[in-house]
Short mmCIF file of C-alpha atoms (C1' of nucleotides) in Angstrom, two decimals:
data_model
loop_
_atom_site.label_atom_id
_atom_site.label_comp_id
_atom_site.label_asym_id
_atom_site.label_seq_id
_atom_site.Cartn_x
_atom_site.Cartn_y
_atom_site.Cartn_z
CA MET A 1 93.15 103.83 139.28
CA THR A 2 91.40 105.34 136.78
CA ALA A 3 89.56 104.04 133.44
CA CYS A 4 92.86 104.61 131.41
CA ASP A 5 94.50 101.00 133.54
CA THR A 6 91.73 99.15 131.71
CA CYS A 7 91.89 101.25 128.77
CA LEU A 8 91.90 98.99 125.18
CA VAL A 9 94.00 101.35 122.87
CA ARG A 10 96.37 102.60 126.70
CA ASN A 11 99.25 101.78 124.19
CA ARG A 12 98.54 102.46 120.96
CA ALA A 13 96.72 105.82 121.63
CA ILE A 14 98.61 108.91 121.84
CA CYS A 15 98.13 108.68 125.52
CA SER A 16 101.08 105.85 125.23
CA SER A 17 103.15 109.27 125.49
CA LEU A 18 102.54 109.81 129.21
CA ASP A 19 103.54 108.02 132.51
CA THR A 20 100.91 107.09 134.79
CA GLU A 21 101.04 111.05 136.82
CA GLU A 22 100.32 112.23 133.41
CA LEU A 23 97.69 110.02 132.16
CA LYS A 24 95.84 110.14 135.37
CA ALA A 25 95.86 114.02 135.05
CA LEU A 26 94.47 113.79 131.86
CA ASN A 27 91.99 111.05 132.68
CA ASN A 28 90.70 113.97 135.04
CA ILE A 29 90.06 116.35 132.17
CA GLY A 30 88.57 113.74 129.71
CA ARG A 31 85.46 111.37 129.76
CA ARG A 32 84.11 108.29 128.30
CA ARG A 33 81.23 108.23 126.19
CA THR A 34 79.04 106.00 123.51
CA LEU A 35 78.17 105.78 120.80
CA THR A 36 75.24 104.35 118.74
CA PRO A 37 75.50 103.75 114.97
CA GLY A 38 74.55 106.65 113.30
CA GLU A 39 75.21 108.79 116.41
CA SER A 40 77.49 111.65 115.61
CA LEU A 41 80.02 113.34 117.62
CA MET A 42 80.86 116.32 115.69
CA TRP A 43 79.30 118.50 112.76
CA GLU A 44 80.58 119.56 109.73
CA GLY A 45 81.70 123.88 110.54
CA GLU A 46 80.78 123.62 113.98
CA ASP A 47 83.13 125.31 116.34
CA SER A 48 85.82 122.89 116.93
CA VAL A 49 84.47 122.19 121.00
CA LEU A 50 85.58 118.83 121.43
CA VAL A 51 88.38 115.98 120.37
CA ALA A 52 88.64 112.15 121.19
CA ASN A 53 90.50 109.10 120.83
CA VAL A 54 88.72 106.17 119.89
CA ILE A 55 88.24 103.11 122.30
CA GLU A 56 86.25 101.17 120.54
CA GLY A 57 84.60 101.05 116.99
CA VAL A 58 84.47 102.63 113.47
CA LEU A 59 83.93 106.05 112.73
CA LYS A 60 83.31 108.26 109.74
CA LEU A 61 84.56 111.72 108.72
CA SER A 62 82.52 113.31 105.67
CA THR A 63 81.91 116.63 104.22
CA GLY A 64 79.20 117.50 102.05
CA THR A 65 78.07 120.07 99.47
CA GLU A 66 74.99 122.60 99.81
CA ASP A 67 73.36 120.36 97.93
CA GLY A 68 73.10 117.16 99.44
CA ARG A 69 76.14 115.23 97.62
CA GLU A 70 78.40 113.86 100.44
CA GLN A 71 81.89 112.47 100.82
CA ILE A 72 83.37 110.50 103.60
CA VAL A 73 87.15 111.98 104.00
CA GLY A 74 88.20 109.86 106.30
CA VAL A 75 87.57 106.44 108.76
CA VAL A 76 88.66 106.17 111.86
CA TYR A 77 89.27 103.02 114.06
CA PRO A 78 90.32 102.22 117.71
CA SER A 79 93.20 104.46 118.68
CA ASP A 80 92.44 107.25 116.32
CA PHE A 81 92.66 110.86 117.47
CA ILE A 82 89.68 112.65 116.30
CA GLY A 83 88.88 116.32 116.07
CA ARG A 84 90.65 119.61 115.18
CA PRO A 85 92.60 120.35 118.42
CA PHE A 86 94.40 124.37 117.58
CA GLY A 87 91.99 125.02 115.17
CA ALA A 88 88.31 126.79 114.94
CA THR A 89 86.29 124.57 113.19
CA SER A 90 86.02 121.17 112.28
CA GLY A 91 85.54 120.66 108.69
CA HIS A 92 83.80 117.48 108.69
CA GLY A 93 81.44 115.95 110.73
CA VAL A 94 81.81 112.78 113.07
CA THR A 95 79.43 109.76 112.81
CA ALA A 96 79.70 106.61 114.16
CA LEU A 97 79.20 103.66 112.06
CA THR A 98 79.15 100.87 115.05
CA GLU A 99 78.66 100.95 118.22
CA ALA A 100 81.54 102.77 119.43
CA ARG A 101 83.58 103.99 122.82
CA VAL A 102 85.40 107.57 122.58
CA CYS A 103 87.51 109.35 125.22
CA VAL A 104 86.18 112.99 124.86
CA PHE A 105 87.79 116.32 125.67
CA SER A 106 87.26 119.71 125.88
CA ARG A 107 89.16 121.15 122.69
CA LYS A 108 90.45 123.87 125.09
CA ASP A 109 91.48 121.40 127.88
CA PHE A 110 92.98 119.36 125.82
CA ASP A 111 94.90 122.28 123.88
CA ALA A 112 95.91 123.00 127.43
CA PHE A 113 97.20 120.20 128.44
CA ALA A 114 99.11 119.06 125.19
CA ARG A 115 100.99 122.25 125.01
CA GLU A 116 102.73 120.95 128.43
CA HIS A 117 103.13 117.83 127.28
CA PRO A 118 105.55 117.70 124.05
CA ALA A 119 105.60 114.02 123.89
CA LEU A 120 101.97 113.75 123.81
CA GLU A 121 101.69 116.50 121.05
CA HIS A 122 104.87 114.44 119.10
CA LYS A 123 102.68 111.63 119.31
CA LEU A 124 99.55 113.56 117.73
CA LEU A 125 101.93 114.60 115.13
CA GLN A 126 102.82 111.22 114.35
CA ARG A 127 99.79 110.22 113.84
CA THR A 128 98.56 113.11 111.77
CA LEU A 129 101.45 112.83 109.31
CA ALA A 130 100.45 109.31 108.69
CA GLU A 131 96.56 110.57 108.43
CA LEU A 132 97.62 113.01 105.70
CA ASP A 133 99.63 109.79 103.55
CA ARG A 134 96.99 107.70 103.73
CA THR A 135 94.42 110.69 102.87
CA ARG A 136 96.63 112.09 100.00
CA ARG A 137 97.10 107.96 98.96
CA TRP A 138 92.85 108.28 98.73
CA MET A 139 93.09 111.00 96.38
CA LEU A 140 94.68 108.74 93.67
CA LEU A 141 92.04 106.60 94.50
CA LEU A 142 88.87 109.27 93.60
CA GLY A 143 90.76 111.50 91.18
CA ARG A 144 92.00 108.81 88.64
CA LYS A 145 90.60 105.50 89.18
CA SER A 146 87.47 103.41 87.86
CA ALA A 147 84.46 102.36 90.26
CA GLY A 148 85.83 98.67 89.92
CA GLU A 149 89.71 99.81 91.08
CA LYS A 150 88.26 102.04 93.73
CA LEU A 151 86.08 99.02 95.33
CA ALA A 152 88.91 96.53 94.82
CA SER A 153 91.19 99.16 96.91
CA PHE A 154 88.55 100.01 99.18
CA LEU A 155 88.13 95.87 100.22
CA LEU A 156 92.01 95.79 100.41
CA GLU A 157 92.18 98.37 102.91
CA MET A 158 88.91 97.28 104.45
CA SER A 159 90.84 93.96 104.92
CA GLU A 160 93.89 95.37 106.62
CA ARG A 161 92.80 98.14 108.81
CA LEU A 162 89.50 96.04 110.32
CA VAL A 163 91.96 93.60 112.26
CA GLN A 164 91.33 93.68 115.67
CA PRO A 165 94.55 93.86 117.69
CA GLY A 166 95.37 92.45 120.69
CA CYS A 167 94.39 88.58 119.61
CA ILE A 168 98.02 87.00 120.14
CA ASP A 169 97.31 84.17 118.27
CA ALA A 170 95.91 85.77 115.30
CA PRO A 171 98.57 88.06 114.07
CA ASP A 172 97.71 91.33 112.35
CA LEU A 173 97.88 90.02 108.62
CA PRO A 174 95.16 91.47 106.51
CA LEU A 175 91.58 89.33 106.96
CA ARG A 176 90.01 87.18 104.43
CA GLN A 177 86.84 87.46 105.84
CA PHE A 178 85.22 90.53 107.72
CA ALA A 179 81.56 92.20 108.47
CA LEU A 180 81.71 95.81 106.25
CA PRO A 181 81.00 98.81 108.94
CA PHE A 182 79.46 100.32 105.90
CA SER A 183 75.84 100.31 104.10
CA ARG A 184 75.96 100.06 100.74
CA GLN A 185 75.52 104.23 100.63
CA GLN A 186 78.17 104.71 102.84
CA VAL A 187 80.90 102.84 100.47
CA ALA A 188 79.55 104.71 98.07
CA ASP A 189 80.42 107.90 100.06
CA VAL A 190 83.70 106.94 100.28
CA LEU A 191 84.58 105.86 96.87
CA GLY A 192 83.07 109.21 95.75
CA LEU A 193 80.19 107.24 93.67
CA THR A 194 76.85 106.13 93.15
CA ILE A 195 74.98 103.35 95.37
CA GLU A 196 73.87 101.75 92.29
CA THR A 197 77.67 101.33 90.76
CA VAL A 198 78.82 99.92 93.70
CA SER A 199 76.35 97.42 93.93
CA ARG A 200 77.35 96.24 90.11
CA GLN A 201 81.00 96.07 91.31
CA PHE A 202 80.48 94.31 93.86
CA THR A 203 77.85 91.57 91.97
CA ARG A 204 80.82 91.91 89.33
CA LEU A 205 83.60 90.64 91.55
CA LYS A 206 81.71 88.25 93.05
CA ALA A 207 80.35 86.85 89.62
CA ASP A 208 84.18 86.90 88.51
CA GLY A 209 84.90 84.40 91.92
CA ILE A 210 87.23 87.02 93.22
CA ILE A 211 85.00 87.86 96.35
CA ASP A 212 82.10 86.17 98.21
CA LEU A 213 79.27 87.92 100.31
CA PRO A 214 77.54 85.55 102.46
CA SER A 215 75.84 88.08 103.24
CA ARG A 216 75.11 92.14 102.56
CA ARG A 217 77.86 93.17 105.08
CA GLU A 218 79.99 90.53 104.97
CA VAL A 219 83.07 90.32 102.56
CA VAL A 220 85.11 87.03 101.95
CA ILE A 221 88.44 87.48 99.88
CA LEU A 222 88.46 84.72 97.82
CA ASP A 223 91.30 85.30 95.26
CA ARG A 224 93.80 88.35 96.93
CA GLU A 225 95.82 88.64 94.02
CA GLY A 226 92.94 89.12 91.74
CA LEU A 227 91.73 91.51 94.07
CA ALA A 228 94.92 93.39 94.17
CA ALA A 229 95.23 93.28 89.98
CA GLU A 230 91.17 94.83 90.37
CA ALA A 231 92.73 97.54 92.16
CA GLY A 232 94.80 98.93 89.10
CA MET B 1 124.38 136.34 110.76
CA THR B 2 122.71 133.73 108.87
CA ALA B 3 121.32 133.26 106.40
CA CYS B 4 117.63 133.22 108.00
CA ASP B 5 118.28 136.80 108.64
CA THR B 6 116.70 138.02 105.47
CA CYS B 7 114.48 135.06 104.82
CA LEU B 8 111.63 135.89 103.38
CA VAL B 9 109.55 133.14 104.83
CA ARG B 10 111.42 133.71 108.57
CA ASN B 11 108.54 134.92 110.34
CA ARG B 12 105.65 132.39 108.87
CA ALA B 13 107.39 129.19 108.27
CA ILE B 14 107.48 126.69 111.05
CA CYS B 15 111.14 128.73 111.91
CA SER B 16 109.01 131.52 113.79
CA SER B 17 108.97 129.31 116.65
CA LEU B 18 112.60 129.51 117.48
CA ASP B 19 114.53 132.12 118.59
CA THR B 20 117.98 133.68 117.71
CA GLU B 21 120.27 130.83 118.93
CA GLU B 22 117.77 128.04 118.04
CA LEU B 23 117.55 129.70 114.33
CA LYS B 24 121.59 129.83 113.96
CA ALA B 25 121.53 125.78 115.09
CA LEU B 26 119.09 125.06 112.80
CA ASN B 27 120.90 126.93 109.86
CA ASN B 28 123.59 124.86 110.35
CA ILE B 29 122.27 121.59 109.79
CA GLY B 30 120.20 123.08 106.51
CA ARG B 31 121.23 124.24 103.20
CA ARG B 32 119.99 126.20 100.50
CA ARG B 33 118.65 125.03 96.93
CA THR B 34 117.09 126.02 94.00
CA LEU B 35 115.15 124.33 91.45
CA THR B 36 114.35 125.11 88.19
CA PRO B 37 111.05 124.52 86.52
CA GLY B 38 110.32 120.40 86.19
CA GLU B 39 113.52 119.80 88.89
CA SER B 40 112.04 117.35 91.39
CA LEU B 41 113.51 117.40 95.06
CA MET B 42 112.21 114.35 95.94
CA TRP B 43 110.34 110.89 94.31
CA GLU B 44 107.57 108.94 94.99
CA GLY B 45 108.32 105.68 97.28
CA GLU B 46 111.90 106.99 97.68
CA ASP B 47 113.54 107.06 101.20
CA SER B 48 112.91 110.10 103.04
CA VAL B 49 115.63 111.40 103.18
CA LEU B 50 115.15 115.40 103.08
CA VAL B 51 112.42 117.72 104.62
CA ALA B 52 112.56 121.42 103.64
CA ASN B 53 110.88 124.71 103.53
CA VAL B 54 109.92 126.50 100.97
CA ILE B 55 111.25 129.89 100.52
CA GLU B 56 110.27 130.91 97.31
CA GLY B 57 108.15 129.56 94.17
CA VAL B 58 105.48 126.89 93.82
CA LEU B 59 105.53 123.47 93.97
CA LYS B 60 103.70 120.27 93.64
CA LEU B 61 102.88 116.92 95.05
CA SER B 62 102.12 113.86 93.17
CA THR B 63 101.63 110.31 93.05
CA GLY B 64 100.78 107.73 90.01
CA THR B 65 99.16 104.47 89.18
CA GLU B 66 101.83 102.04 87.59
CA ASP B 67 100.78 102.97 84.23
CA GLY B 68 101.17 106.20 84.15
CA ARG B 69 98.28 107.99 85.28
CA GLU B 70 99.09 110.87 87.78
CA GLN B 71 97.47 112.60 90.17
CA ILE B 72 98.03 116.23 92.52
CA VAL B 73 97.69 115.53 95.75
CA GLY B 74 99.23 119.06 97.00
CA VAL B 75 100.48 122.19 96.07
CA VAL B 76 102.97 123.97 98.57
CA TYR B 77 103.56 127.50 98.13
CA PRO B 78 106.16 130.27 100.25
CA SER B 79 106.69 128.98 104.43
CA ASP B 80 105.02 125.64 103.01
CA PHE B 81 106.81 122.35 104.77
CA ILE B 82 108.06 119.65 102.51
CA GLY B 83 108.90 116.42 103.20
CA ARG B 84 108.12 113.71 105.21
CA PRO B 85 109.34 113.57 109.05
CA PHE B 86 109.37 110.88 111.40
CA GLY B 87 108.53 108.68 108.47
CA ALA B 88 110.44 106.13 106.37
CA THR B 89 109.08 107.01 103.01
CA SER B 90 107.72 110.07 101.20
CA GLY B 91 104.77 108.47 99.47
CA HIS B 92 104.56 111.22 96.71
CA GLY B 93 106.98 113.61 94.48
CA VAL B 94 107.95 116.62 95.22
CA THR B 95 108.63 118.72 91.93
CA ALA B 96 108.77 122.32 90.98
CA LEU B 97 106.55 124.17 89.11
CA THR B 98 108.12 127.40 89.11
CA GLU B 99 111.57 128.72 89.83
CA ALA B 100 112.02 127.74 93.56
CA ARG B 101 113.88 128.33 96.56
CA VAL B 102 113.73 125.62 99.30
CA CYS B 103 115.40 125.26 102.62
CA VAL B 104 116.53 121.73 103.05
CA PHE B 105 117.66 119.52 106.03
CA SER B 106 118.44 115.67 106.05
CA ARG B 107 115.29 114.65 107.55
CA LYS B 108 117.49 112.34 110.29
CA ASP B 109 119.06 115.49 111.52
CA PHE B 110 115.70 117.56 111.60
CA ASP B 111 113.82 114.89 113.30
CA ALA B 112 117.20 115.09 116.25
CA PHE B 113 116.39 118.83 115.84
CA ALA B 114 112.61 119.22 116.40
CA ARG B 115 112.74 116.46 119.02
CA GLU B 116 114.48 118.93 121.25
CA HIS B 117 112.49 121.98 120.40
CA PRO B 118 108.79 121.20 121.24
CA ALA B 119 107.74 124.71 120.03
CA LEU B 120 109.31 123.74 116.39
CA GLU B 121 107.13 120.76 116.29
CA HIS B 122 104.17 122.49 117.77
CA LYS B 123 104.26 124.94 114.66
CA LEU B 124 104.84 121.81 112.51
CA LEU B 125 102.01 119.90 113.95
CA GLN B 126 99.48 122.92 113.66
CA ARG B 127 100.67 123.07 109.57
CA THR B 128 99.89 119.42 109.21
CA LEU B 129 96.95 120.07 110.65
CA ALA B 130 95.49 122.60 108.56
CA GLU B 131 97.04 120.91 105.54
CA LEU B 132 95.12 117.47 106.34
CA ASP B 133 91.91 120.05 106.53
CA ARG B 134 92.77 121.79 103.14
CA THR B 135 93.11 118.17 101.54
CA ARG B 136 89.97 116.84 103.25
CA ARG B 137 88.02 119.59 101.43
CA TRP B 138 89.90 118.44 98.45
CA MET B 139 88.93 114.89 98.52
CA LEU B 140 84.91 116.73 98.30
CA LEU B 141 86.27 117.83 94.82
CA LEU B 142 87.60 115.16 93.77
CA GLY B 143 84.75 112.43 94.69
CA ARG B 144 81.76 114.66 93.90
CA LYS B 145 82.41 117.37 91.78
CA SER B 146 81.37 118.05 88.25
CA ALA B 147 84.23 118.86 85.70
CA GLY B 148 83.00 122.77 85.72
CA GLU B 149 82.90 122.79 89.40
CA LYS B 150 86.42 121.55 89.49
CA LEU B 151 87.64 123.96 88.07
CA ALA B 152 85.92 127.01 89.33
CA SER B 153 86.60 125.73 92.82
CA PHE B 154 90.16 125.87 91.61
CA LEU B 155 90.66 129.18 90.30
CA LEU B 156 88.92 130.48 93.10
CA GLU B 157 91.68 128.83 95.42
CA MET B 158 94.24 129.98 93.42
CA SER B 159 92.89 133.50 93.49
CA GLU B 160 93.17 133.33 97.22
CA ARG B 161 96.62 131.46 97.76
CA LEU B 162 98.67 132.79 94.99
CA VAL B 163 98.06 136.32 96.76
CA GLN B 164 102.51 137.24 97.90
CA PRO B 165 102.45 138.15 101.17
CA GLY B 166 104.67 141.30 102.47
CA CYS B 167 103.05 143.57 100.43
CA ILE B 168 101.58 146.07 103.12
CA ASP B 169 99.81 147.81 100.81
CA ALA B 170 98.17 145.66 98.81
CA PRO B 171 95.97 143.77 101.70
CA ASP B 172 95.42 139.48 101.36
CA LEU B 173 92.60 139.68 99.50
CA PRO B 174 91.83 137.39 96.82
CA LEU B 175 93.47 138.14 93.24
CA ARG B 176 91.26 139.23 90.62
CA GLN B 177 94.10 138.34 88.09
CA PHE B 178 96.99 135.96 88.37
CA ALA B 179 99.38 133.76 86.50
CA LEU B 180 99.00 130.23 86.72
CA PRO B 181 101.77 127.92 87.91
CA PHE B 182 100.48 125.33 86.11
CA SER B 183 100.29 124.06 82.78
CA ARG B 184 96.43 123.09 81.26
CA GLN B 185 98.01 118.83 82.14
CA GLN B 186 99.20 119.76 85.91
CA VAL B 187 95.45 121.24 86.40
CA ALA B 188 93.99 118.29 84.76
CA ASP B 189 96.51 116.24 87.19
CA VAL B 190 95.24 118.01 90.56
CA LEU B 191 91.42 118.16 89.57
CA GLY B 192 91.23 114.29 88.11
CA LEU B 193 90.62 115.33 84.55
CA THR B 194 91.59 115.17 81.03
CA ILE B 195 93.65 118.19 79.12
CA GLU B 196 91.00 118.49 76.81
CA THR B 197 88.08 118.74 79.24
CA VAL B 198 89.82 121.39 81.20
CA SER B 199 90.39 123.40 77.92
CA ARG B 200 86.57 123.20 77.36
CA GLN B 201 86.06 124.07 80.92
CA PHE B 202 88.12 127.38 80.60
CA THR B 203 86.89 128.40 77.13
CA ARG B 204 82.59 127.61 78.69
CA LEU B 205 83.99 129.84 81.66
CA LYS B 206 85.56 132.33 79.01
CA ALA B 207 82.46 132.49 77.11
CA ASP B 208 79.79 132.81 80.11
CA GLY B 209 82.02 136.01 80.57
CA ILE B 210 82.81 134.88 84.23
CA ILE B 211 87.06 135.01 83.50
CA ASP B 212 88.98 136.12 81.04
CA LEU B 213 92.21 134.47 79.91
CA PRO B 214 95.07 137.20 78.30
CA SER B 215 97.34 134.38 77.79
CA ARG B 216 97.53 130.79 78.05
CA ARG B 217 98.99 131.27 81.72
CA GLU B 218 97.09 134.06 83.10
CA VAL B 219 93.40 134.32 84.11
CA VAL B 220 91.33 137.24 85.07
CA ILE B 221 88.25 136.66 87.30
CA LEU B 222 85.16 139.10 86.23
CA ASP B 223 82.74 137.85 87.78
CA ARG B 224 83.73 135.98 91.33
CA GLU B 225 80.14 135.52 92.12
CA GLY B 226 79.71 133.79 88.98
CA LEU B 227 82.47 131.96 89.83
CA ALA B 228 81.56 131.09 92.83
CA ALA B 229 78.36 129.98 91.96
CA GLU B 230 80.01 127.61 89.40
CA ALA B 231 82.28 126.05 92.07
CA GLY B 232 79.03 124.37 93.78
"C1'" DC C 1 110.90 130.51 58.76
"C1'" DG C 2 110.09 126.34 60.91
"C1'" DG C 3 109.53 123.03 64.18
"C1'" DA C 4 108.37 121.11 68.80
"C1'" DG C 5 105.83 121.51 72.86
"C1'" DT C 6 101.44 123.17 74.42
"C1'" DG C 7 96.21 124.32 73.88
"C1'" DT C 8 91.77 123.87 71.83
"C1'" DT C 9 88.50 122.13 68.74
"C1'" DG C 10 85.79 118.30 66.87
"C1'" DA C 11 83.28 113.94 66.47
"C1'" DT C 12 82.91 109.89 68.73
"C1'" DA C 13 81.93 106.11 72.25
"C1'" DG C 14 82.16 104.50 76.86
"C1'" DG C 15 81.45 104.56 82.01
"C1'" DA C 16 79.21 106.19 85.20
"C1'" DG C 17 74.86 108.34 86.54
"C1'" DT C 18 69.83 108.97 86.62
"C1'" DC C 19 65.19 106.68 86.61
"C1'" DA C 20 62.37 102.84 87.75
"C1'" DA C 21 61.26 98.47 88.58
"C1'" DT C 22 61.59 94.00 92.05
"C1'" DA C 23 63.82 91.90 95.57
"C1'" DT C 24 65.82 91.10 100.06
"C1'" DA C 25 66.58 92.71 104.71
"C1'" DT C 26 65.12 94.57 109.19
"C1'" DG C 27 61.77 95.53 111.81
"C1'" DT C 28 57.06 96.24 114.04
"C1'" DG C 29 52.60 95.15 115.56
"C1'" DG C 30 48.58 92.03 115.79
"C1'" DC D 1 55.14 83.41 114.89
"C1'" DC D 2 53.87 85.66 111.41
"C1'" DA D 3 52.08 89.24 107.71
"C1'" DC D 4 52.90 93.49 107.06
"C1'" DA D 5 55.84 98.01 105.94
"C1'" DT D 6 59.77 100.45 105.63
"C1'" DA D 7 64.96 100.23 104.75
"C1'" DT D 8 68.19 98.92 101.67
"C1'" DA D 9 70.00 96.74 98.20
"C1'" DT D 10 70.43 94.33 93.15
"C1'" DT D 11 69.03 94.60 88.54
"C1'" DG D 12 68.00 97.06 84.42
"C1'" DA D 13 66.84 101.08 80.75
"C1'" DC D 14 68.61 104.94 79.46
"C1'" DT D 15 71.06 109.39 79.92
"C1'" DC D 16 74.63 112.72 79.66
"C1'" DC D 17 79.15 113.52 81.06
"C1'" DT D 18 84.04 112.74 80.44
"C1'" DA D 19 87.13 109.98 78.14
"C1'" DT D 20 89.16 109.27 74.05
"C1'" DC D 21 91.21 109.99 69.58
"C1'" DA D 22 92.06 112.77 66.11
"C1'" DA D 23 93.11 117.40 63.61
"C1'" DC D 24 94.37 121.78 63.81
"C1'" DA D 25 95.97 126.43 65.96
"C1'" DC D 26 98.76 128.72 68.79
"C1'" DT D 27 103.41 129.67 70.76
"C1'" DC D 28 107.84 130.00 71.86
"C1'" DC D 29 113.06 129.84 70.01
"C1'" DG D 30 116.33 128.40 67.71
#
DNA sequence: CGGAGTGTTGATAGGAGTCAATATATGTGG
DNA sequence: CCACATATATTGACTCCTATCAACACTCCG
């Protein structure tokens, strides 16, 4: 009996490639950790000492310029993998946006384990390829879309990615209503905008009847068609 | 004796993970292909039918919006891998910028081969992780940098990536002078700018004595320090 | 030589950034 | 539980950077 047996992401994370014995071995080199919102698991430029699986919660990956401009370069959800295996440094910071639980490994231990378990490396490769696809799609948004298109695209992606899996009765359809795990500043940092511009676009979408904002963090998509049209 | 024996990237591409026998097997499922500048190897949204190794030349990966805006999401050089293994569609087009030679595989054949050769998958994982790192760094540029900073960053990266490997007497230092494999429009598509803004930034950097432009495609870095400062 | 493609330069406009004030949450201690 | 303090978000006025529109120059080939 290990912590993995009751793990929420047991069948979706890269661990799903392992049998019971292997899982037990992996469990031995890992440990659980809880993060509070705002708490960081690793920092940009730091030696790559840790890797982890996300069990619960949402975390951001971010880099910045020396003069303090920040850019969120990725957002990770339960079952996603974080950290830089087989590499020296981490390239971006990892910070919890919500309360979060992760399964942490020393990078060296993980690297060694992975090299001995090709099925695990295969899962990791699949995940990395999918993440690269997603990241490249995001580049189109950053490089070529207007503020309005950026926010609309972002809200659509949120409605798809924030789906809580495991609810059998509720199929994995995009959500109509959800709680943003981001502050306005963080939305701005994802989209490459300022907080003021983000705020103005939120109020415009609301005024146009495309979304509703019951509270600062709550979003209701009233007109998904319209939102998709706004996304360009 | 196979084509691989004389391959320029034999020791740098993912093939370097294979022994002579395995390489022969891989060679059997692949074929060489030459591309002329502007010629595409795959298209955005298309079924993922091919993957390839770049032997010679430079190619761009690009996506666009429906209304014709384009964004270059990656640039690949000799020894780089292209295509989307283990996936249904390709997400971005691949087009040669220079005369190019590639080693092409049917994706299905390659997938099957890779799954039987963990060392190859490991190399591919390493490459994909490195590419993801690079792509995320590029997001900072797209989201947060000014036109001047973008062009300066771009020229610095070019000077590092265009190094021709294999010249033993010339170590892999950043180049002082090089021929851009991009038109002004393509530079704009990499940086998320318009052609006019790119042109203006080129002339400004030249006027400031930081670079020289012997011809449209040639760039000389006169003041690397200064260029780095401009890159922000 | 001439014409098409590519790049540069100029004038103008518009979208997002900046600075500033106000409003709304969020939290704390009395 | 309320008053006040702090953080977060919205709104407004204005500026500036980059896009847009347009004219002109260069270069490469037939």
